[in-house]
XYZ file of C-alpha atoms in Angstrom:
673
model
C 38.534 34.313 -23.975
C 40.306 31.346 -25.567
C 43.583 32.469 -24.047
C 41.944 32.862 -20.626
C 40.367 29.410 -20.824
C 43.649 27.902 -21.850
C 45.428 29.658 -19.048
C 42.871 28.398 -16.564
C 42.828 24.744 -17.559
C 46.392 24.017 -18.744
C 48.666 22.119 -16.410
C 51.621 24.070 -17.858
C 51.372 27.814 -18.041
C 52.216 29.843 -21.151
C 54.191 33.030 -20.435
C 55.433 35.761 -22.685
C 59.196 35.773 -23.330
C 60.472 37.898 -26.243
C 57.080 37.448 -27.952
C 57.606 33.673 -27.832
C 55.430 31.251 -25.855
C 57.570 29.214 -23.482
C 56.238 26.150 -21.696
C 56.822 26.160 -17.996
C 56.921 22.769 -16.337
C 54.718 21.953 -13.324
C 57.763 22.173 -11.063
C 58.403 25.795 -12.051
C 54.759 26.850 -12.372
C 53.943 29.947 -10.276
C 51.626 29.171 -7.313
C 49.216 31.870 -8.345
C 48.535 29.962 -11.562
C 47.957 26.637 -9.809
C 45.087 24.649 -11.255
C 41.878 24.343 -9.206
C 40.209 21.758 -11.450
C 39.642 18.512 -9.611
C 40.468 16.398 -12.658
C 44.186 17.056 -12.208
C 44.154 14.781 -9.171
C 43.492 11.962 -11.625
C 45.309 13.101 -14.802
C 48.856 14.044 -15.780
C 49.765 16.141 -18.831
C 52.228 14.402 -21.140
C 53.955 15.965 -24.164
C 53.550 13.604 -27.096
C 55.258 15.748 -29.751
C 56.054 19.366 -30.450
C 52.878 21.355 -29.832
C 50.809 18.236 -28.921
C 49.988 17.260 -25.382
C 47.616 14.609 -23.987
C 46.065 14.004 -20.552
C 46.906 10.571 -19.146
C 44.665 8.949 -16.493
C 46.740 8.053 -13.467
C 44.490 5.059 -12.749
C 43.839 3.257 -16.023
C 46.625 4.928 -18.102
C 44.220 5.882 -20.899
C 45.194 9.119 -22.672
C 42.886 11.847 -23.881
C 43.337 14.847 -26.166
C 44.322 17.971 -24.315
C 46.040 20.522 -26.591
C 47.307 20.835 -30.133
C 49.204 23.991 -30.852
C 47.179 26.853 -29.425
C 43.934 24.862 -29.269
C 42.991 23.434 -25.856
C 40.426 20.635 -25.584
C 39.321 21.604 -22.079
C 38.468 19.237 -19.206
C 34.789 18.264 -19.701
C 35.637 14.900 -21.269
C 38.100 14.235 -18.459
C 35.427 14.946 -15.844
C 33.073 12.517 -17.559
C 35.740 9.822 -17.446
C 36.010 9.966 -13.668
C 32.438 11.043 -12.765
C 30.457 8.579 -14.877
C 32.326 5.529 -13.655
C 33.923 4.713 -17.033
C 37.403 4.443 -15.587
C 37.688 0.727 -14.665
C 40.479 1.253 -12.146
C 38.639 4.097 -10.428
C 35.434 2.032 -10.389
C 37.204 -0.770 -8.531
C 38.511 1.700 -5.984
C 35.044 3.142 -5.476
C 33.605 -0.294 -4.810
C 36.032 -0.497 -1.893
C 35.094 2.988 -0.741
C 38.691 4.108 -1.188
C 37.940 7.162 -3.301
C 35.256 9.823 -3.267
C 35.819 11.727 -6.519
C 32.954 14.208 -6.313
C 32.014 14.044 -2.645
C 34.981 15.218 -0.578
C 34.376 15.266 3.174
C 34.629 18.663 4.738
C 36.641 19.427 7.804
C 39.994 18.091 8.937
C 43.115 18.791 6.933
C 41.679 17.875 3.545
C 41.764 20.734 1.016
C 38.438 22.137 -0.016
C 37.484 20.968 -3.496
C 35.192 22.361 -6.117
C 31.809 20.835 -6.793
C 30.572 20.803 -10.335
C 27.000 21.676 -11.128
C 25.149 21.604 -14.393
C 22.033 23.752 -14.947
C 19.751 20.676 -15.119
C 21.189 18.478 -12.362
C 22.610 20.174 -9.268
C 25.289 18.344 -7.328
C 23.913 16.175 -4.513
C 26.363 14.606 -2.074
C 26.003 10.884 -1.546
C 24.510 9.834 1.794
C 24.346 6.127 2.650
C 21.875 6.627 5.513
C 19.569 8.709 3.369
C 19.548 6.021 0.688
C 18.682 3.342 3.233
C 15.874 5.506 4.555
C 14.440 5.987 1.061
C 14.683 2.258 0.284
C 12.684 1.528 3.451
C 10.030 4.084 2.448
C 9.866 2.637 -1.063
C 9.351 -0.900 0.264
C 6.645 0.287 2.665
C 4.743 2.494 0.212
C 4.725 0.014 -2.686
C 4.567 -3.231 -0.696
C 7.747 -4.605 -2.205
C 9.215 -7.734 -0.577
C 11.963 -6.953 1.909
C 14.168 -9.606 0.316
C 14.423 -7.502 -2.846
C 17.524 -5.793 -1.404
C 19.329 -9.136 -1.700
C 18.144 -9.906 -5.237
C 21.031 -9.862 -7.771
C 19.097 -7.669 -10.180
C 18.474 -4.999 -7.543
C 22.105 -5.113 -6.364
C 23.403 -4.734 -9.937
C 21.033 -1.835 -10.603
C 22.035 0.049 -7.449
C 25.775 -0.524 -7.949
C 25.591 0.804 -11.473
C 23.576 3.768 -10.276
C 25.833 4.511 -7.294
C 28.903 2.270 -6.878
C 29.581 3.647 -3.414
C 26.307 2.372 -1.947
C 26.900 -0.480 0.486
C 24.690 -3.506 0.027
C 22.038 -3.955 2.723
C 20.736 -7.254 4.016
C 17.177 -8.396 4.718
C 17.697 -7.860 8.451
C 19.048 -4.365 7.875
C 16.167 -3.199 5.706
C 13.691 -4.843 8.065
C 15.155 -2.760 10.879
C 14.979 0.364 8.723
C 11.280 -0.271 7.971
C 10.496 -0.777 11.648
C 12.415 2.409 12.491
C 10.294 4.328 9.965
C 7.158 2.845 11.543
C 8.227 3.847 15.070
C 9.093 7.357 13.954
C 5.690 7.832 12.313
C 3.946 6.203 15.265
C 5.354 8.752 17.686
C 3.991 11.564 15.540
C 0.563 9.936 15.349
C 0.469 9.294 19.095
C 0.917 12.999 19.785
C -1.935 13.754 17.389
C -4.271 11.241 19.055
C -3.322 12.334 22.566
C -4.593 15.824 21.820
C -7.903 15.057 20.114
C -10.866 16.674 21.875
C -13.314 13.776 21.555
C -13.311 9.998 21.582
C -12.139 7.348 19.162
C -14.198 4.793 17.245
C -12.589 1.557 16.090
C -13.271 -0.687 13.100
C -12.069 -4.299 13.069
C -11.383 -5.991 9.745
C -10.396 -9.658 10.034
C -8.057 -11.124 7.417
C -6.844 -14.712 7.213
C -3.715 -16.430 5.895
C -2.742 -19.765 4.351
C -1.677 -20.866 7.826
C -5.259 -20.299 9.117
C -3.990 -17.429 11.247
C -6.105 -14.327 11.685
C -4.914 -10.736 11.307
C -7.133 -8.073 12.854
C -6.774 -4.704 11.096
C -7.791 -2.061 13.649
C -8.526 1.432 12.317
C -9.196 4.439 14.519
C -11.701 7.130 13.506
C -11.919 10.508 15.229
C -12.706 14.178 14.651
C -9.851 16.603 15.196
C -9.849 20.185 16.500
C -10.696 21.497 13.066
C -13.801 19.277 12.963
C -12.303 17.129 10.215
C -12.955 13.391 10.258
C -9.689 11.442 10.423
C -8.936 7.734 10.188
C -5.667 5.829 10.691
C -4.747 2.153 10.782
C -3.587 1.727 14.376
C -2.705 -1.954 14.648
C -2.486 -5.204 12.722
C -2.672 -7.916 15.368
C -2.088 -11.584 14.617
C -4.623 -13.901 16.268
C -3.739 -17.644 16.208
C -7.396 -18.661 16.640
C -9.482 -16.121 14.699
C -12.785 -17.949 15.292
C -12.454 -17.993 19.062
C -14.761 -15.916 21.252
C -11.835 -13.898 22.576
C -10.038 -13.111 19.286
C -11.549 -9.666 18.686
C -11.673 -8.635 22.335
C -7.992 -9.544 22.752
C -7.062 -7.449 19.716
C -9.118 -4.453 20.906
C -7.635 -4.645 24.412
C -4.121 -4.713 22.939
C -4.919 -1.662 20.791
C -6.362 0.316 23.723
C -3.257 -0.405 25.767
C -0.855 0.350 22.920
C -2.366 3.761 22.171
C -3.514 4.675 25.711
C -7.151 4.827 24.610
C -8.718 3.426 27.790
C -11.659 5.698 28.516
C -11.656 7.161 25.000
C -13.278 4.278 23.105
C -16.735 5.216 21.829
C -17.852 2.497 19.411
C -16.771 -0.690 17.631
C -17.655 -1.783 14.107
C -16.511 -5.169 12.836
C -17.102 -7.473 9.904
C -16.183 -10.849 11.382
C -19.042 -13.176 12.406
C -19.046 -13.143 16.191
C -20.902 -15.297 18.696
C -22.928 -13.914 21.579
C -20.044 -14.819 23.882
C -17.691 -12.836 21.643
C -20.010 -9.832 21.791
C -20.164 -10.005 25.565
C -16.353 -10.043 25.668
C -16.272 -6.872 23.577
C -19.008 -4.942 25.351
C -17.103 -4.210 28.608
C -14.261 -2.654 26.610
C -16.599 0.213 25.734
C -17.087 0.914 29.411
C -13.524 0.630 30.719
C -12.857 3.778 32.751
C -15.689 5.249 30.750
C -19.325 6.186 31.413
C -21.705 3.332 30.627
C -22.658 4.824 27.293
C -26.120 3.390 26.626
C -24.934 0.265 28.427
C -22.669 -0.657 25.534
C -25.403 -0.416 22.922
C -23.087 1.565 20.654
C -21.321 -1.701 19.855
C -22.007 -2.270 16.163
C -22.191 -5.971 15.420
C -22.051 -5.705 11.650
C -20.437 -3.471 9.090
C -22.697 -2.374 6.263
C -20.264 -3.541 3.550
C -20.322 -7.137 4.791
C -24.115 -7.033 5.135
C -24.560 -5.797 1.560
C -22.083 -8.388 0.257
C -23.889 -11.167 2.088
C -27.224 -10.060 0.613
C -25.709 -9.870 -2.895
C -24.285 -13.344 -2.449
C -27.804 -14.624 -1.675
C -29.173 -12.997 -4.832
C -26.463 -14.466 -7.057
C -26.815 -17.832 -5.366
C -30.535 -17.923 -6.110
C -29.859 -17.486 -9.823
C -26.444 -19.146 -10.064
C -27.408 -21.346 -13.048
C -28.614 -18.350 -15.052
C -25.543 -16.359 -14.031
C -23.308 -19.179 -15.285
C -25.093 -19.308 -18.650
C -24.653 -15.578 -19.158
C -21.045 -15.720 -17.979
C -20.292 -18.470 -20.528
C -21.844 -16.374 -23.304
C -19.839 -13.305 -22.300
C -16.699 -15.424 -22.071
C -17.341 -16.745 -25.603
C -17.462 -13.197 -26.970
C -14.685 -11.561 -24.929
C -12.009 -14.259 -25.202
C -11.831 -14.200 -28.999
C -11.195 -11.169 -31.176
C -13.135 -12.665 -34.108
C -16.124 -13.470 -31.883
C -16.063 -9.937 -30.498
C -16.035 -8.468 -34.000
C -19.042 -10.564 -35.021
C -20.863 -9.512 -31.843
C -20.282 -5.822 -32.603
C -21.370 -6.388 -36.193
C -24.697 -7.920 -35.096
C -25.197 -5.123 -32.559
C -24.770 -2.503 -35.258
C -27.118 -4.338 -37.599
C -29.825 -4.509 -34.919
C -29.122 -0.895 -33.899
C -29.189 -1.799 -30.199
C -28.916 1.549 -28.335
C -27.021 0.239 -25.280
C -23.812 2.097 -24.437
C -22.613 -0.595 -22.035
C -19.674 -2.830 -22.835
C -19.499 -6.504 -22.010
C -17.163 -7.414 -19.152
C -16.193 -10.785 -17.759
C -16.726 -10.773 -14.009
C -14.347 -11.447 -11.149
C -16.237 -14.003 -9.092
C -14.686 -12.821 -5.827
C -16.269 -9.350 -6.184
C -20.020 -9.227 -6.649
C -20.103 -5.773 -8.222
C -18.365 -7.098 -11.345
C -21.003 -9.841 -11.665
C -23.705 -7.205 -11.241
C -22.146 -5.103 -14.011
C -21.777 -8.158 -16.268
C -25.451 -9.086 -15.861
C -26.627 -5.504 -16.419
C -24.590 -5.081 -19.609
C -25.528 -8.507 -20.988
C -29.236 -7.932 -20.273
C -29.217 -4.731 -22.312
C -27.560 -6.658 -25.156
C -29.736 -9.765 -24.968
C -31.085 -9.215 -28.490
C -27.554 -9.412 -29.831
C -26.917 -12.705 -28.033
C -30.221 -14.092 -29.323
C -29.252 -13.306 -32.950
C -25.508 -13.985 -32.715
C -25.857 -17.522 -34.100
C -26.984 -16.098 -37.454
C -23.573 -14.495 -37.890
C -21.566 -17.019 -35.884
C -22.883 -20.601 -36.272
C -20.435 -21.825 -33.619
C -22.256 -19.874 -30.898
C -24.753 -22.222 -29.232
C -24.863 -20.759 -25.706
C -27.673 -18.231 -26.035
C -29.804 -18.003 -22.850
C -33.543 -18.325 -23.296
C -35.987 -15.445 -22.884
C -36.934 -16.877 -19.496
C -33.273 -16.809 -18.505
C -33.017 -13.143 -19.448
C -36.125 -12.393 -17.406
C -34.511 -13.982 -14.354
C -31.314 -12.021 -15.005
C -33.270 -8.764 -15.032
C -34.902 -9.741 -11.730
C -31.475 -10.375 -10.231
C -30.311 -6.971 -11.466
C -33.328 -5.263 -9.872
C -32.315 -6.708 -6.491
C -28.610 -6.011 -6.954
C -28.972 -2.403 -8.148
C -29.895 -0.786 -4.783
C -27.203 -2.857 -3.046
C -24.646 -1.759 -5.627
C -25.629 1.905 -5.302
C -25.369 1.784 -1.511
C -22.027 -0.031 -1.488
C -20.601 2.335 -4.110
C -20.922 5.176 -1.599
C -18.308 3.402 0.514
C -15.824 3.509 -2.360
C -16.493 7.023 -3.629
C -16.883 8.886 -0.330
C -13.787 9.532 1.730
C -15.583 9.084 5.053
C -19.127 7.722 4.620
C -21.213 8.600 7.657
C -23.936 6.863 9.629
C -26.338 9.561 8.415
C -25.874 8.488 4.801
C -26.470 4.839 5.554
C -29.538 5.460 7.644
C -31.171 6.587 4.403
C -29.795 3.633 2.431
C -30.676 1.001 5.025
C -34.277 2.027 5.571
C -34.935 2.393 1.821
C -33.609 -1.122 1.160
C -35.585 -2.424 4.129
C -38.800 -0.797 2.881
C -38.334 -2.076 -0.707
C -37.757 -5.645 0.453
C -40.786 -5.441 2.714
C -42.911 -4.807 -0.368
C -41.161 -7.482 -2.479
C -41.912 -10.367 -0.108
C -45.592 -10.047 -0.992
C -44.887 -10.545 -4.714
C -46.879 -13.330 -6.342
C -43.765 -14.708 -8.053
C -42.254 -17.209 -5.580
C -38.768 -16.661 -7.007
C -38.946 -12.940 -6.214
C -40.585 -13.345 -2.812
C -38.062 -16.005 -1.713
C -35.070 -13.824 -2.626
C -36.664 -10.846 -0.872
C -37.323 -12.916 2.243
C -33.697 -14.086 2.439
C -32.400 -10.532 1.982
C -34.885 -9.077 4.455
C -33.656 -11.399 7.207
C -30.144 -9.978 6.849
C -31.137 -6.326 6.646
C -33.407 -6.938 9.661
C -30.438 -8.222 11.658
C -28.343 -5.257 10.606
C -31.174 -2.886 11.488
C -31.565 -4.521 14.882
C -27.850 -4.165 15.629
C -27.285 -0.710 14.190
C -30.546 1.245 13.851
C -30.130 2.993 17.210
C -26.795 4.575 16.425
C -27.790 5.244 12.809
C -30.912 7.032 14.047
C -28.998 9.010 16.689
C -26.576 10.138 13.982
C -29.518 11.353 11.884
C -30.803 13.338 14.861
C -27.436 15.131 14.900
C -28.137 16.387 11.366
C -30.042 19.707 11.673
C -31.738 18.985 8.333
C -33.552 15.912 9.731
C -33.390 15.567 13.541
C -36.179 13.320 14.915
C -38.508 14.049 11.989
C -36.784 11.653 9.578
C -36.622 8.983 12.281
C -40.361 9.269 12.842
C -41.094 9.193 9.103
C -38.853 6.253 8.224
C -39.789 4.163 11.282
C -43.443 4.543 10.358
C -42.632 3.091 6.929
C -40.647 0.202 8.389
C -42.471 -0.735 11.590
C -46.022 0.350 10.825
C -48.201 0.266 13.950
C -45.191 -0.594 16.132
C -43.335 2.536 15.038
C -44.095 4.617 18.204
C -42.336 2.020 20.354
C -39.155 2.151 18.288
C -39.271 5.935 17.961
C -39.420 6.180 21.750
C -36.321 3.948 22.029
C -34.369 6.415 19.904
C -35.719 9.454 21.762
C -34.931 7.913 25.156
C -31.501 6.788 23.947
C -30.403 10.191 22.762
C -31.606 11.864 25.972
C -29.848 9.234 28.068
C -26.644 9.770 26.109
C -26.910 13.529 26.481
C -27.305 13.200 30.265
C -24.069 11.220 30.364
C -22.277 14.070 28.596
C -23.822 16.536 31.045
C -22.502 14.414 33.914
C -18.948 14.425 32.558
C -16.583 16.769 34.445
C -16.504 20.074 32.643
C -13.040 20.526 31.122
C -12.257 24.063 32.249
C -14.880 26.294 30.632
C -17.135 24.990 27.884
C -15.347 26.150 24.761
C -12.437 28.408 25.679
C -9.965 25.660 26.463
C -10.788 23.668 23.356
C -10.217 26.700 21.175
C -7.007 27.569 22.964
C -5.694 24.057 22.557
C -6.569 24.045 18.886
C -4.672 27.238 18.334
C -1.649 26.043 20.320
C -1.462 22.513 18.912
C -2.867 20.987 22.059
C -0.792 23.082 24.498
C -2.395 25.599 26.850
C -0.406 28.488 28.164
C 0.204 27.750 31.842
C -0.198 31.326 32.953
C -3.543 31.618 31.176
C -4.700 28.343 32.669
C -3.819 29.552 36.115
C -5.741 32.796 35.628
C -8.815 30.976 34.343
C -8.871 28.307 37.005
C -6.948 28.108 40.221
C -6.250 31.820 40.669
C -9.896 32.777 40.179
C -11.452 29.675 41.699
C -13.323 28.705 38.534
C -12.794 24.989 39.048
C -15.212 25.075 41.973
C -17.510 27.248 39.888
C -17.652 24.541 37.173
C -18.631 21.967 39.794
C -21.307 24.332 41.101
C -22.716 24.782 37.576
C -22.811 21.036 37.040
C -24.622 20.426 40.359
C -27.183 23.219 40.102
C -27.905 23.507 36.387
C -28.354 19.957 35.128
C -31.963 20.615 34.163
C -30.977 23.795 32.374
C -28.201 21.990 30.447
C -30.533 19.143 29.567
C -32.736 21.629 27.783
C -29.838 22.250 25.392
C -30.857 19.061 23.554
C -34.568 19.884 23.697
C -33.891 23.378 22.416
C -31.992 21.908 19.451
C -34.771 19.415 18.676
C -37.503 22.058 18.861
C -35.842 24.427 16.421
C -36.915 24.344 12.780
C -35.146 22.035 10.355
C -32.537 23.520 8.067
C -33.177 23.407 4.290
C -31.973 20.171 2.694
C -28.862 21.313 0.840
C -27.198 18.494 -1.087
C -23.598 19.385 -0.182
C -24.359 20.209 3.445
C -21.365 19.997 5.814
C -22.730 18.602 9.076
C -19.408 18.842 10.907
C -18.950 22.408 9.700
C -22.377 23.322 11.085
C -21.517 21.939 14.523
C -18.185 23.729 14.459
C -20.032 27.016 13.932
C -22.647 26.248 16.617
C -20.487 24.790 19.396
C -20.759 28.011 21.404
C -24.533 27.748 21.283
C -24.535 24.015 22.131
C -21.325 23.425 24.126
C -22.332 20.028 25.549
C -24.422 18.795 22.648
C -21.626 19.646 20.189
C -19.250 17.371 22.117
C -21.771 14.549 21.856
C -22.282 15.270 18.148
C -18.514 15.184 17.588
C -18.325 11.618 18.897
C -21.520 10.367 17.236
C -20.612 11.726 13.818
C -17.223 9.989 13.911
C -18.795 6.511 14.085
C -17.904 4.555 10.925
C -20.420 2.265 9.269
C -17.964 0.003 7.456
C -14.919 -1.916 8.593
C -13.886 -2.805 5.037
C -11.243 -0.940 3.074
C -12.582 0.766 -0.087
C -10.949 -1.831 -2.332
C -12.630 -4.737 -0.516
C -16.174 -3.372 -0.130
C -17.520 -5.736 -2.798
C -15.560 -8.822 -1.713
C -17.537 -12.025 -1.323
C -14.649 -13.899 0.298
C -12.653 -12.934 3.372
C -9.495 -10.981 2.622
C -6.328 -13.042 2.826
C -2.823 -11.877 3.672
C -0.469 -12.940 0.898
C 1.930 -15.812 1.431
C 5.015 -13.609 1.612
C 3.720 -11.222 4.265
C 2.279 -13.992 6.374
C 5.789 -15.509 6.460
C 7.154 -12.397 8.172
C 7.143 -11.757 11.892
C 3.804 -10.309 13.110
C 5.601 -7.183 14.334
C 7.086 -6.611 10.883
C 3.713 -7.111 9.177
C 2.158 -4.533 11.496
C 4.988 -2.060 10.891
C 4.750 -2.357 7.089
C 0.957 -2.032 6.880
C 0.533 0.742 9.440
C 3.474 2.790 8.175
C 2.137 2.626 4.602
C -1.155 4.128 5.783
C 0.543 6.842 7.825
C 2.986 7.853 5.093
C 0.030 8.787 2.888
C -0.881 11.498 5.369
C 2.616 12.612 6.275
C 3.581 13.746 9.728
C 3.322 17.502 9.290
C 0.058 17.721 11.217
C 1.777 16.731 14.437
C 4.849 17.979 16.209
C 6.994 14.926 16.815
C 9.607 15.256 19.520
C 11.998 12.903 17.771
C 12.969 13.700 14.221
C 15.678 11.809 12.393
C 17.980 13.941 10.288
C 19.539 12.736 7.054
């Protein structure tokens, strides 16, 4: 084996001659013994002395051991010299893209060269375009600044990693990011074009240091598989965010951009809007669309902002007490010695609380709620801390702790409700019907409390939940009716608790509203036959076989038959809703899949299932999960707000879309790398 290896790798070939080994020079070497190793393009064998030869680098003239007597060193160390970039002369050539040591281009007259692979790291040819594509994805996914490609540290890192990579400028990487956005957008557009129902939009207004507004518009819809989907569709810069036309302008731009005219079902937004602003939004729900409940499905408030506003009122009412407790927590948590003394006193008193003290972030009310709850359970420790730490003189009084516990009692149901928005992938209107009416009922009892402090807080909170209930109770109630576990029964029960003697009036509004909405779905042109086409489209990714369509419709005259059914059977179809309402309630299973139930029963309720699909896609919150507890309005950072609005939109939308990937849609354009 040693002789074979030597014969394979040596530049000069040993041959037998009278039992003596004779060295044959490269000029006289037989062609059949020609070396295939790529290193010999960069090295020359030199004889140093009798029986000793060394490999000399043609570029930097360094020499390396090759053979001594019958022992051959091999070529691995020579490969490392040229492959790892340790040859200074070769490195300079690679910077100028003059040499491609391990990535020969195929085709043409160039000889085919061997590629070296190791078991752990297979050979991967260098591709400049692929690298640029991955840099754009990295910047989008991790929100890195685009200017990073021009930072000296990044340039040095990349050149050491791959000397052949050409530097890219800010403008280049900006174009690459926009190209990624456009590619993903085309895939998403094909997905949205084929959805069977309508789209609901949420509007989340952000601001910037320049007092500009950025409207984040997210679309929510249910796909053919009855799965709730949501995607950020647009980020639209509004120069005057407080104007009456800011939101309506953004929504109109979104509808035009995504061809959603006639598909819009509801709007949910978190930005305070005047009556004039609401009236500007309302017609957008009716553009080329049936007058769905005369625009009553416009949701004027998102539940996250309502809960945050109520929490802000609670904390404001006890702000002096909150500050005292915050100062005490700060005293303990900002010093290791103070913390040790606190733990020591806790152990001595054997306080059973498992909660740990945290210092709150005053821009997110949930952290203040958690701070108050933990401190209240440890109040005995604070009261006795001065015995172990004489420097501590901030202990709240017993009256202060009583107020803190009152604040916690008001914050707890708000915290529990808002937490659903952060832990549930797609919180539904059904869930928040329960939460809203329970909070409403509890506050209704609290305003009669003899303690003026409690009754005043309850009154302030009740005003805000009343406004939310006024704006949103109709659609929340209609969503509950679409849950076969509750239907109208829960509406009747909860409205009786909330409205008392006036409950029948409000119950009738819901009953009339859902029947009116159902009649509008009955009046819609029947798309082919009730369920066949939808199923066919789902199975064919939104494409119906033309020959089948012809057999079902024009060839057999079933289009006219559908019109006949619509004209003569409206009363019969209306009973589809009544039949559903009259049937017994399903058992209340905790992990019940409402959408799955409608998917299974769409043959039984072909029209009602279409209405349920749209109703159950209505979102209750316009806030992102990480901003549900924010007390202040979200602000776009200084760097992003310095970019062009089109670039900001591309970066934010593409980041959202890349999380889902584009495999669920069949994009016509696909870039190859």
